[in-house]
PDB file of C-alpha atoms in Angstrom:
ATOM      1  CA  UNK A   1      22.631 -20.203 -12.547  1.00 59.00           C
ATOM      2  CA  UNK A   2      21.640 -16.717 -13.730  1.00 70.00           C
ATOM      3  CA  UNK A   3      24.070 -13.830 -14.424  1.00 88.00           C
ATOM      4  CA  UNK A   4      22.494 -10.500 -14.871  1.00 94.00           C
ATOM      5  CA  UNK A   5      23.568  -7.402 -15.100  1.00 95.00           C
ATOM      6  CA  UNK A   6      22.412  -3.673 -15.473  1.00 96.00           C
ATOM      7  CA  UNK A   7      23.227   0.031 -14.615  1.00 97.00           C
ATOM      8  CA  UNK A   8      23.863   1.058 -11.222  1.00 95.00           C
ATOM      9  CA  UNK A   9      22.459   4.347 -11.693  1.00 97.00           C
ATOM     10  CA  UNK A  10      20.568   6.836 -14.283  1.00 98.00           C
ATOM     11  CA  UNK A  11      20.117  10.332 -14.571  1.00 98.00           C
ATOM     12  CA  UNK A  12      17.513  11.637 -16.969  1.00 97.00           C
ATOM     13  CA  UNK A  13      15.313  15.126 -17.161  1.00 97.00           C
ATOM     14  CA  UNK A  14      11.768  15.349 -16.581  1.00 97.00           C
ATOM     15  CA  UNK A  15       9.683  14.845 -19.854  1.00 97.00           C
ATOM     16  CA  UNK A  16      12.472  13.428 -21.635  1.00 98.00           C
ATOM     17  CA  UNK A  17      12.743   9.294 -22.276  1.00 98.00           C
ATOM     18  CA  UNK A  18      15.125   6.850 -20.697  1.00 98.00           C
ATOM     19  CA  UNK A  19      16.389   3.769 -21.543  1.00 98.00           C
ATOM     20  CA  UNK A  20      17.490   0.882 -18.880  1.00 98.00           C
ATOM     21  CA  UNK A  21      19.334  -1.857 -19.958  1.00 98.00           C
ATOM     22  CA  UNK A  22      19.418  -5.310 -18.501  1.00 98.00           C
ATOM     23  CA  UNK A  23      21.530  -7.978 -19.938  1.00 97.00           C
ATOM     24  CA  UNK A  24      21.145 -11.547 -18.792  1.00 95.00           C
ATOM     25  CA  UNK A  25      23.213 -15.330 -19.129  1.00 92.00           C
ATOM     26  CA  UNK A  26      20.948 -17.889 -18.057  1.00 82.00           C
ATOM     27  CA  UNK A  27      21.010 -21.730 -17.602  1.00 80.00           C
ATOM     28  CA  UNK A  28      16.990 -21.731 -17.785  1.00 83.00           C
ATOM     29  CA  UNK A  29      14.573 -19.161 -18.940  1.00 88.00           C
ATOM     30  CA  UNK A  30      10.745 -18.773 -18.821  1.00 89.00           C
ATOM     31  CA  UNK A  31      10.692 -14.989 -19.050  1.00 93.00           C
ATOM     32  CA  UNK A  32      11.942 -11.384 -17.521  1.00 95.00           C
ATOM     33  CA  UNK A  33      10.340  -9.353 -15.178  1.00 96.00           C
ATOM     34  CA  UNK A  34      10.443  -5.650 -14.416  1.00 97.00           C
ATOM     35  CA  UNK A  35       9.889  -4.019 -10.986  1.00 97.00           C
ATOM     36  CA  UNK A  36       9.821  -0.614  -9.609  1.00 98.00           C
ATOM     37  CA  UNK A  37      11.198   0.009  -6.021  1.00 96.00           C
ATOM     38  CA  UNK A  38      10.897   3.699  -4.520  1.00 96.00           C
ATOM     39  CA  UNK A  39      13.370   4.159  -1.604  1.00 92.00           C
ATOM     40  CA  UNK A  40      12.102   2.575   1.696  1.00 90.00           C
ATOM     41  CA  UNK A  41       8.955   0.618  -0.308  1.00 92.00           C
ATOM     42  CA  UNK A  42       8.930  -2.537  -1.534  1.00 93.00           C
ATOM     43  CA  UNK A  43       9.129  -3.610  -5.047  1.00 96.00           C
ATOM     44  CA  UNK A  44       5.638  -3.761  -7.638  1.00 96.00           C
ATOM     45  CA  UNK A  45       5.201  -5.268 -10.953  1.00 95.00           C
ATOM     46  CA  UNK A  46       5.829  -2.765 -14.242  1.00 96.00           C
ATOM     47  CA  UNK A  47       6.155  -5.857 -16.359  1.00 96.00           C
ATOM     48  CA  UNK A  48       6.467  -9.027 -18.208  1.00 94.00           C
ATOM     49  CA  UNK A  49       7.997 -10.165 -21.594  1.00 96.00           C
ATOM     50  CA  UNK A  50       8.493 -13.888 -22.423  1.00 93.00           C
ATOM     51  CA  UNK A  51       8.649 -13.366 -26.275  1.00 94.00           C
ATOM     52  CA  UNK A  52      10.760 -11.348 -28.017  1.00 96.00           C
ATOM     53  CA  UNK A  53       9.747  -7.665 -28.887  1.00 96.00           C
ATOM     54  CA  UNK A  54       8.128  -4.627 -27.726  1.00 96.00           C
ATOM     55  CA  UNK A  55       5.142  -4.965 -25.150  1.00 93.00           C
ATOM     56  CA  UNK A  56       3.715  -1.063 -24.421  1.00 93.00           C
ATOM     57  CA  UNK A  57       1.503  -0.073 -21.226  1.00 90.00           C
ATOM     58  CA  UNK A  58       0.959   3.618 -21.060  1.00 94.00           C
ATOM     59  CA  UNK A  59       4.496   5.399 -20.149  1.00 96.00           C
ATOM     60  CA  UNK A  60       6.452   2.397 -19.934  1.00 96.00           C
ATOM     61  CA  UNK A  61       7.324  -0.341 -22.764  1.00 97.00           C
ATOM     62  CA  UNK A  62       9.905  -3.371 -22.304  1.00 98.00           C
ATOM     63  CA  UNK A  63      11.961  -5.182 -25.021  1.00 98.00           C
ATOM     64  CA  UNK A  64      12.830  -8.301 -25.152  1.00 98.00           C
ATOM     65  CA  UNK A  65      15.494 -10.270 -27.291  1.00 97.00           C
ATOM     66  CA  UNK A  66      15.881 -13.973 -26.324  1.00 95.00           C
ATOM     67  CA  UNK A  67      18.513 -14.831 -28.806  1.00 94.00           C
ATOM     68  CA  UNK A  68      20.976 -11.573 -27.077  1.00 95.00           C
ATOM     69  CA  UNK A  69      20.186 -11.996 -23.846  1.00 95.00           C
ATOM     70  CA  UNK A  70      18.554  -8.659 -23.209  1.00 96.00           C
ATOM     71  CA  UNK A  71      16.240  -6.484 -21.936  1.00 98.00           C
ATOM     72  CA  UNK A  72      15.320  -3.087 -21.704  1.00 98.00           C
ATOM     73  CA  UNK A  73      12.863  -1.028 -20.080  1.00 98.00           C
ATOM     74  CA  UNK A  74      11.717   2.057 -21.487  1.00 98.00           C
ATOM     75  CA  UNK A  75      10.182   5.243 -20.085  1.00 98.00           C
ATOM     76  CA  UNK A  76       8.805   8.018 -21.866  1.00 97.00           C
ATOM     77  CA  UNK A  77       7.655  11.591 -20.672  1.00 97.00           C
ATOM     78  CA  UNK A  78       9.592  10.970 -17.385  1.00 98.00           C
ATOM     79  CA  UNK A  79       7.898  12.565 -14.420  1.00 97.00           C
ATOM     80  CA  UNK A  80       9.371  13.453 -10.612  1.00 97.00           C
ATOM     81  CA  UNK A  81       7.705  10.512  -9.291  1.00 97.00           C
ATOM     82  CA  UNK A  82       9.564   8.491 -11.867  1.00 98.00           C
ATOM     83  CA  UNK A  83      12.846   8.493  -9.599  1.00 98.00           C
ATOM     84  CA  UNK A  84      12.856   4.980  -8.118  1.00 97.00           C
ATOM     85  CA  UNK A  85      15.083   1.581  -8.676  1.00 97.00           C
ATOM     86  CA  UNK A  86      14.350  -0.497 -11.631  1.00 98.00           C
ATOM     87  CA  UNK A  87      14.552  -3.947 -10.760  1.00 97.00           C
ATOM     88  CA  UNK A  88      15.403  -6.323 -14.209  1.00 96.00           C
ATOM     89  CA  UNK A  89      14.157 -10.177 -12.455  1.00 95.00           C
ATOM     90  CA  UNK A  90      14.312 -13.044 -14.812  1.00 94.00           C
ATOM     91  CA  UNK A  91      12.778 -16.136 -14.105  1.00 90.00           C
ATOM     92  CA  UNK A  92      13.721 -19.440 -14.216  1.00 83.00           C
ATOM     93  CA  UNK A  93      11.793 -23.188 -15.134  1.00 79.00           C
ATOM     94  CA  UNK A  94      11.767 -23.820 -11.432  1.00 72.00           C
ATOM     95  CA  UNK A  95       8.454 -22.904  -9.183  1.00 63.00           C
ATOM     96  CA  UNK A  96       8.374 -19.305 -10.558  1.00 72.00           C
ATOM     97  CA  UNK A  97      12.238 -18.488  -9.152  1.00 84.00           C
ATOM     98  CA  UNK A  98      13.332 -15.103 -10.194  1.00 89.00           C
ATOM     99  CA  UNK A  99      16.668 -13.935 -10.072  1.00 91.00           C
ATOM    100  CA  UNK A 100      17.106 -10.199  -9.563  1.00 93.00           C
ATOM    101  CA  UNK A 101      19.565  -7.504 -10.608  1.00 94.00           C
ATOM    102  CA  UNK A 102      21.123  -5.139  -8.593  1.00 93.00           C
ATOM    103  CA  UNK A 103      18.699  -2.902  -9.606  1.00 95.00           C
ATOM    104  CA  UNK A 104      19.226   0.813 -11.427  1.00 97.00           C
ATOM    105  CA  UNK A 105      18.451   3.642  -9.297  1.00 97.00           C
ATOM    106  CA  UNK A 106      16.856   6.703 -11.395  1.00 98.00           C
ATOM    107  CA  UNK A 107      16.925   9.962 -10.804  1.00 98.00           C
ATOM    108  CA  UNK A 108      14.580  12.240 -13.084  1.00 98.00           C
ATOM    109  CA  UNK A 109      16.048  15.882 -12.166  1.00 97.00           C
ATOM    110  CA  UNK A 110      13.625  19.052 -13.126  1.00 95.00           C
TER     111      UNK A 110
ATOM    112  CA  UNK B   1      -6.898  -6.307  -3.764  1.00 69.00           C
ATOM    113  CA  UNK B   2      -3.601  -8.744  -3.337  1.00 68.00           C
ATOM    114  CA  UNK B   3      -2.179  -8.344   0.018  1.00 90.00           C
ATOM    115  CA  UNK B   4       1.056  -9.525   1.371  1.00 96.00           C
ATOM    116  CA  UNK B   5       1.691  -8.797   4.633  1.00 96.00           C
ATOM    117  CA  UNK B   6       4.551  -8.789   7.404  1.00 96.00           C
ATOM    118  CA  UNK B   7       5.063  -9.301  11.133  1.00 91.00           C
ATOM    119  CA  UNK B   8       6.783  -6.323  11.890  1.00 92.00           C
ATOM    120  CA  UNK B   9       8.456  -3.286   9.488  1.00 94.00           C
ATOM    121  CA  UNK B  10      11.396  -2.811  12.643  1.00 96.00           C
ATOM    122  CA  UNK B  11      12.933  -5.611  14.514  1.00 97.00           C
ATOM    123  CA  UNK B  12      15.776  -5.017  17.166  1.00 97.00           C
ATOM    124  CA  UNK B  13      16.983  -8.212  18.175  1.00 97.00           C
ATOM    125  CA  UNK B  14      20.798  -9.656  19.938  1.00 97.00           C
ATOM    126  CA  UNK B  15      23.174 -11.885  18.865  1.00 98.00           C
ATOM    127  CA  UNK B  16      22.360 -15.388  19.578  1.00 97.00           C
ATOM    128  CA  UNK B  17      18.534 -14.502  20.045  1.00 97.00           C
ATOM    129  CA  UNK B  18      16.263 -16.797  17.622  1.00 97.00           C
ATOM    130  CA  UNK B  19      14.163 -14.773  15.364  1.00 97.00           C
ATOM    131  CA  UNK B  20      11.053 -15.778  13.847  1.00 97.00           C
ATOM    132  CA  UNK B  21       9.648 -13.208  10.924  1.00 98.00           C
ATOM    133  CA  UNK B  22       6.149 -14.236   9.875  1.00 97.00           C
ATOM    134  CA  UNK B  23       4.480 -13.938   6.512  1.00 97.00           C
ATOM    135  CA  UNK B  24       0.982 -13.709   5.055  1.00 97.00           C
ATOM    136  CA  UNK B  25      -0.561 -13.240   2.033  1.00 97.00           C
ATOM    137  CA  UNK B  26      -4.457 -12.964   1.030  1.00 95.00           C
ATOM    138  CA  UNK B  27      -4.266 -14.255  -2.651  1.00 93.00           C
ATOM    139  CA  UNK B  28      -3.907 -17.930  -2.276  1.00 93.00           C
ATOM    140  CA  UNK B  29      -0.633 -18.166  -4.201  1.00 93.00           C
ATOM    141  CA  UNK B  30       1.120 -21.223  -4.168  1.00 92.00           C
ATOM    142  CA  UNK B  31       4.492 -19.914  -4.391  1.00 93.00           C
ATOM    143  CA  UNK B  32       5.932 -18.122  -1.479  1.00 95.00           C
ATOM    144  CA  UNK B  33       9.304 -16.136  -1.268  1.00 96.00           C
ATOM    145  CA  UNK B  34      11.708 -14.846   1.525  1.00 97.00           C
ATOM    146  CA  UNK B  35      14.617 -12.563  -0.148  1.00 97.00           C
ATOM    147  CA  UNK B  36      16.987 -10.186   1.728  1.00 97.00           C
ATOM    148  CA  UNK B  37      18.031  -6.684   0.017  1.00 96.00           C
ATOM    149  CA  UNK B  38      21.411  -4.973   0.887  1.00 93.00           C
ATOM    150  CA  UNK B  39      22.850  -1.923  -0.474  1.00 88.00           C
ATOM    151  CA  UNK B  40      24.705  -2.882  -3.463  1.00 82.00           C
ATOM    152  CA  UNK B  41      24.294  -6.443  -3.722  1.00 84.00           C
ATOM    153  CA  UNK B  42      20.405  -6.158  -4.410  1.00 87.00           C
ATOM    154  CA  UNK B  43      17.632  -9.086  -4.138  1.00 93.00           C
ATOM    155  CA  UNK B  44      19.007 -12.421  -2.891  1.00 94.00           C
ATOM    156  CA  UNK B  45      16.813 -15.094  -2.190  1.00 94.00           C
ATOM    157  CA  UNK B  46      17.019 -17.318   0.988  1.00 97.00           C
ATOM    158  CA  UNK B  47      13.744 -19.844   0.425  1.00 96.00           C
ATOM    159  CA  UNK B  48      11.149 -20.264  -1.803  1.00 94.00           C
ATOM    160  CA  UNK B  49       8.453 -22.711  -1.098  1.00 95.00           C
ATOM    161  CA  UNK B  50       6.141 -23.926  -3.774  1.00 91.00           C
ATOM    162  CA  UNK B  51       3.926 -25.854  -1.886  1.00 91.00           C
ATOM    163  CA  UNK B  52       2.447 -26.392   1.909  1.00 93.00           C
ATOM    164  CA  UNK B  53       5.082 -28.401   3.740  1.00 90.00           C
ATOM    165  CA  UNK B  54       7.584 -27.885   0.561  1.00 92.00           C
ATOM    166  CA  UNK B  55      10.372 -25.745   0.415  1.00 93.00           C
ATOM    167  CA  UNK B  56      13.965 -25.217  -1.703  1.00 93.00           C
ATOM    168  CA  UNK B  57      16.905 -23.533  -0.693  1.00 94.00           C
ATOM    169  CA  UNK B  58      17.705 -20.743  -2.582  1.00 92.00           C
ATOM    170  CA  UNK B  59      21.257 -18.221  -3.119  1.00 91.00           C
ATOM    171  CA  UNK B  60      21.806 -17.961   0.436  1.00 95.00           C
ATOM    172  CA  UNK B  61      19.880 -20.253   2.982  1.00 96.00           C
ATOM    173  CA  UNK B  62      22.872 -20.214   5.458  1.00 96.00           C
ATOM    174  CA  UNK B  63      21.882 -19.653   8.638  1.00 96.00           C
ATOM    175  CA  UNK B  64      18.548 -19.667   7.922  1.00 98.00           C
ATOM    176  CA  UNK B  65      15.381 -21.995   7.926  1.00 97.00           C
ATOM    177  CA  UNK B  66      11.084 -21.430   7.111  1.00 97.00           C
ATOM    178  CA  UNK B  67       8.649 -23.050   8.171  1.00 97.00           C
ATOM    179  CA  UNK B  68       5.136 -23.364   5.542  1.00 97.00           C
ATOM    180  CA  UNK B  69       2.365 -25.374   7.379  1.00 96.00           C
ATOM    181  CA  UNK B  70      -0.834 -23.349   5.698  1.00 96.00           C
ATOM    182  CA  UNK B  71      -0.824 -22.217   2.353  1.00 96.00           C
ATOM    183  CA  UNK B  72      -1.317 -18.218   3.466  1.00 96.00           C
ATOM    184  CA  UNK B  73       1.725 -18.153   5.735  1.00 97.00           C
ATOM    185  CA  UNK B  74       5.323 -18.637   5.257  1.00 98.00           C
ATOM    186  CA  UNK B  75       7.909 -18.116   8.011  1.00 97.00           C
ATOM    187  CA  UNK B  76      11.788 -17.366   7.849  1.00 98.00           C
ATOM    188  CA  UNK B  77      13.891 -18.335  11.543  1.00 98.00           C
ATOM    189  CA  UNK B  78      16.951 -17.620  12.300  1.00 97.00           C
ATOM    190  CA  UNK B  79      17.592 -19.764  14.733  1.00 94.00           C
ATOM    191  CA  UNK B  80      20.738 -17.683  15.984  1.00 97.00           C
ATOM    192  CA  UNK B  81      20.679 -14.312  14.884  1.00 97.00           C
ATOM    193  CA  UNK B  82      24.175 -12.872  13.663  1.00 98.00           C
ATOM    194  CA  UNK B  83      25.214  -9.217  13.201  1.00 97.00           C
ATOM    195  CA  UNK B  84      25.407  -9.924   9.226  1.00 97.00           C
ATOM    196  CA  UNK B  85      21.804 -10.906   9.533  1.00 98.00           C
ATOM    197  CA  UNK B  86      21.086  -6.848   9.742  1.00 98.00           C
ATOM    198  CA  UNK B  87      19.404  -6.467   6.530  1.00 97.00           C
ATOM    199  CA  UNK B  88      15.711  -5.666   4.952  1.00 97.00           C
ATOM    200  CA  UNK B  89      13.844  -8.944   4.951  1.00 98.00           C
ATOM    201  CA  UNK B  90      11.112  -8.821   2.136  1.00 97.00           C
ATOM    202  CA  UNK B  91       8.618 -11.459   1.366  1.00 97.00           C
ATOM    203  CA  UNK B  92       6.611 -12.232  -1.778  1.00 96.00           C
ATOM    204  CA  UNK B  93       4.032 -14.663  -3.119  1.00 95.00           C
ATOM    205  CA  UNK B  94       2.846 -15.373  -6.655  1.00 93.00           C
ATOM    206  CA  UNK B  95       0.658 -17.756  -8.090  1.00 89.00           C
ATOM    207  CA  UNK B  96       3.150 -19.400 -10.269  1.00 80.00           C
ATOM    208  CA  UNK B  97       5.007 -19.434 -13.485  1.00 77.00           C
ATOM    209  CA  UNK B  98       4.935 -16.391 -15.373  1.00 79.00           C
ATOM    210  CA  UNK B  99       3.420 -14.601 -12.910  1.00 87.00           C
ATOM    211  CA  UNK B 100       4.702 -11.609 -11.211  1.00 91.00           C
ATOM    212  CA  UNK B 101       5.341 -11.454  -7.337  1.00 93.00           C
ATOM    213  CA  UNK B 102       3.973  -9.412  -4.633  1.00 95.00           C
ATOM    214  CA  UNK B 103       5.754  -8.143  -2.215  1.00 96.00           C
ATOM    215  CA  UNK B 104       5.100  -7.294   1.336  1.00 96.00           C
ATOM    216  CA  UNK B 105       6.141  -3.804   2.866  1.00 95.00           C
ATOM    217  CA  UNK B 106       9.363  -5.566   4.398  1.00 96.00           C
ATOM    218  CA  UNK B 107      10.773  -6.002   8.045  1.00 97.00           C
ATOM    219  CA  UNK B 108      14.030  -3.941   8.861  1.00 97.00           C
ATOM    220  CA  UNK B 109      16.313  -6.328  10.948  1.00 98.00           C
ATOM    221  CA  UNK B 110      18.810  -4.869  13.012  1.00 98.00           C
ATOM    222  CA  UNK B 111      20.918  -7.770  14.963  1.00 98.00           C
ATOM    223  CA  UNK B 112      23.458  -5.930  17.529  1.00 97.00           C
TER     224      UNK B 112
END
C-alpha cells in the first residue's frame, strides 16, 4: 500500500516563497502528482515528476527524490489567489491508481 | 477542452434509498475514478475502472458498487444509502499511466 504524509496546514505572506513537503512509503511507484484544490472546487493538475530533481513551470517547481521518498512543491512570489489545498498524489503500477494525501491547506495572508 | 462532468453538485437523499451518481467525461480516457473527500481524512478512492465492463475495488468499496457499460460514463450506486455515506463524491478520468486526472466539479451527498 501507500503511506503518505504532508502538512496539514501553511501560512506564508504574499510575495514571499513556500515550501510543501510530501513524504511518501510505497509498495509500487510510477511517479507523484501535485494538485491544487480551492475550497468548494475540485482538484486540477500543477504537476508531475517521475525522475528525480527539479521540474519548473512558471511560479511553481516540484522536487523529486526517489531514493528518500519525497516530494516537495514549491511556490514562489505567492499571490492571494495562491490560498488553496495542495494535494501530494502518488501513483502506483496499477491502471494509473493514485493515492492522495490529506492535502495542505495554504493560506497566503497580505 | 477536457470535460468531466457530474449528475448533480447537491443530492438529498434517506436512509435506505438507492442512489445512483452518474459520470461523464468528453476525453475518451480509459481510466475512470470515483473517490470520496472528507474533512480530515482527504481523497479515498472507492472504484477505479480501467476498462468498459472492468472495474477494481479500491480503499473503501464497502457499501458501494459502479457500473461502466460505455467508455464516457462511469456510475457509483449505493444500493442502500447510509448516514456515513454524507460526503463530497468526486469523479475523475485520465488516459492512463503517468497521466494526470481530471476531475469533475463533484456531487455533495447528504444521506439523513
Amino acid at each position: 500500500g501507500q503511506n503518505i504524509d504532508q502538512p496539514t496546514e501553511m501560512t506564508a505572506t504574499e510575495g514571499a516563497i513556500v515550501q510543501i513537503n510530501c513524504t511518501y512509503q510505497t509498495s509500487g511507484f510510477n511517479g507523484l502528482f501535485w494538485y491544487q484544490q480551492h475550497a468548494g472546487e475540485a482538484p486540477t493538475f500543477l504537476s508531475y515528476n517521475v525522475l528525480d530533481g527539479l521540474e519548473e513551470k512558471g511560479r511553481f517547481s516540484s522536487f523529486l527524490s526517489r531514493s528518500k521518498g519525497y516530494s516537495y512543491l514549491l511556490l514562489k512570489e505567492l499571490q492571494m489567489k495562491d490560498s488553496a489545498s495542495y494535494l501530494c498524489a502518488v501513483q502506483g503500477t496499477n491502471a494509473g491508481k493514485s493515492t492522495f494525501g490529506d492535502g495542505t491547506t495554504l493560506t497566503v495572508k497580505p | 477542452d477536457v470535460k468531466v462532468t457530474q449528475s448533480s453538485r447537491y443530492l438529498v437523499k434517506r436512509t435506505g434509498e438507492k442512489v445512483f451518481l452518474e459520470c461523464v467525461q468528453d476525453m475518451d480516457h480509459e481510466n475512470m475514478f470515483w473517490y470520496r473527500q472528507d474533512p480530515g481524512l482527504g481523497l479515498r478512492l472507492i472504484y477505479f475502472s480501467y476498462d468498459v465492463k472492468m472495474k477494481e475495488k479500491g480503499d473503501i468499496p464497502e457499501g458501494y458498487s459502479v457500473s461502466r457499460e460505455k467508455k464516457e460514463r462511469f456510475s457509483l450506486i449505493l444500493e442502500s444509502a447510509s448516514t456515513n455515506q454524507t460526503s463530497m463524491y468526486l469523479c475523475a478520468s485520465s488516459s492512463g499511466q503517468g497521466r494526470e486526472q481530471y476531475f469533475g466539479p463533484g456531487t455533495r451527498l447528504t444521506v439523513t
